[in-house]
Amino acid sequence: MIVFVCVDDRDGMMFNGRRLSQDRKLREAVLETASPGRLWMNEYSRGQFPQEASICVSRDFLSLAQEKDFCFVEDQDLSAFSERISKIILFHWNRSYPADFYFDRSLLEGRSLVYSEEFKGFSHEKITREDYV
């Protein structure tokens, strides 16, 4: 599976059960990258995407996702799924927020950075995308 993860400068993902940030342009990039494949996420994440977007929603989405499916991950520990992940797409907010839930950087061990780009978000001056395989 291919996972999208948003992180701050210290790899933070969540604080007090809330996402650190969100951005309209980032959501567009996620939908465009995942199209025409299947995009999975949980109900919490689904709320920030347009209703008309074709998204598979399940509490167990990481277990249900198939090899070529995409998963948008905000509040899940990915370590148990490491062997099933073929690509990690990190979106860096390029800011530091308070965080209490972090991306496990060990998931990048043995993976190579194959793509990197910066783009202007809607609420963020700069968002950096990095693809690891």
Tab-separated table of C-alpha atoms in Angstrom, residues 45-114:
chain	number	residue	atom	x	y	z
A	45	SER	CA	-9.793	12.055	8.220
A	46	ARG	CA	-12.748	11.782	5.824
A	47	GLY	CA	-14.342	14.872	7.335
A	48	GLN	CA	-11.793	17.218	5.780
A	49	PHE	CA	-12.225	15.966	2.197
A	50	PRO	CA	-15.011	17.016	-0.199
A	51	GLN	CA	-18.164	14.898	0.092
A	52	GLU	CA	-18.139	14.117	-3.629
A	53	ALA	CA	-14.634	12.596	-3.455
A	54	SER	CA	-14.596	8.828	-3.893
A	55	ILE	CA	-13.018	7.597	-0.647
A	56	CYS	CA	-13.210	4.249	1.146
A	57	VAL	CA	-13.772	4.732	4.866
A	58	SER	CA	-13.193	2.198	7.618
A	59	ARG	CA	-11.827	2.056	11.136
A	60	ASP	CA	-9.625	-0.836	9.906
A	61	PHE	CA	-8.587	0.787	6.621
A	62	LEU	CA	-4.902	-0.117	6.990
A	63	SER	CA	-5.807	-3.801	7.259
A	64	LEU	CA	-8.281	-3.622	4.367
A	65	ALA	CA	-6.122	-1.705	1.885
A	66	GLN	CA	-4.695	-3.765	-0.958
A	67	GLU	CA	-1.212	-3.595	-2.477
A	68	LYS	CA	-1.834	-0.680	-4.874
A	69	ASP	CA	-4.295	1.219	-2.673
A	70	PHE	CA	-3.557	4.601	-1.097
A	71	CYS	CA	-4.088	5.377	2.593
A	72	PHE	CA	-4.278	8.823	4.180
A	73	VAL	CA	-2.964	8.418	7.730
A	74	GLU	CA	-3.299	11.031	10.471
A	75	ASP	CA	-3.770	9.199	13.752
A	76	GLN	CA	-2.524	5.656	13.225
A	77	ASP	CA	0.715	3.921	14.155
A	78	LEU	CA	2.078	2.423	10.930
A	79	SER	CA	4.775	0.195	12.449
A	80	ALA	CA	2.619	-2.970	12.357
A	81	PHE	CA	2.053	-2.419	8.616
A	82	SER	CA	5.655	-1.684	7.628
A	83	GLU	CA	6.059	-4.794	5.463
A	84	ARG	CA	2.895	-3.967	3.486
A	85	ILE	CA	3.898	-0.367	2.732
A	86	SER	CA	5.467	0.004	-0.711
A	87	LYS	CA	5.693	3.804	-0.669
A	88	ILE	CA	5.549	6.522	1.979
A	89	ILE	CA	4.576	10.005	0.836
A	90	LEU	CA	5.428	12.549	3.516
A	91	PHE	CA	4.009	16.049	3.431
A	92	HIS	CA	6.071	18.368	5.640
A	93	TRP	CA	4.330	21.411	7.054
A	94	ASN	CA	7.751	23.077	7.542
A	95	ARG	CA	6.656	24.357	10.943
A	96	SER	CA	6.950	23.102	14.495
A	97	TYR	CA	3.752	22.503	16.409
A	98	PRO	CA	3.192	21.009	19.849
A	99	ALA	CA	2.675	17.292	19.249
A	100	ASP	CA	2.061	14.166	21.296
A	101	PHE	CA	1.765	11.605	18.476
A	102	TYR	CA	4.648	11.182	16.040
A	103	PHE	CA	5.528	9.538	12.747
A	104	ASP	CA	7.897	6.616	13.314
A	105	ARG	CA	10.965	7.638	11.302
A	106	SER	CA	12.302	4.058	11.456
A	107	LEU	CA	9.724	3.285	8.736
A	108	LEU	CA	12.028	5.130	6.315
A	109	GLU	CA	15.011	2.852	7.044
A	110	GLY	CA	15.911	0.851	3.944
A	111	ARG	CA	13.821	3.167	1.768
A	112	SER	CA	15.136	5.711	-0.714
A	113	LEU	CA	13.931	9.223	-1.399
A	114	VAL	CA	12.794	9.072	-5.040
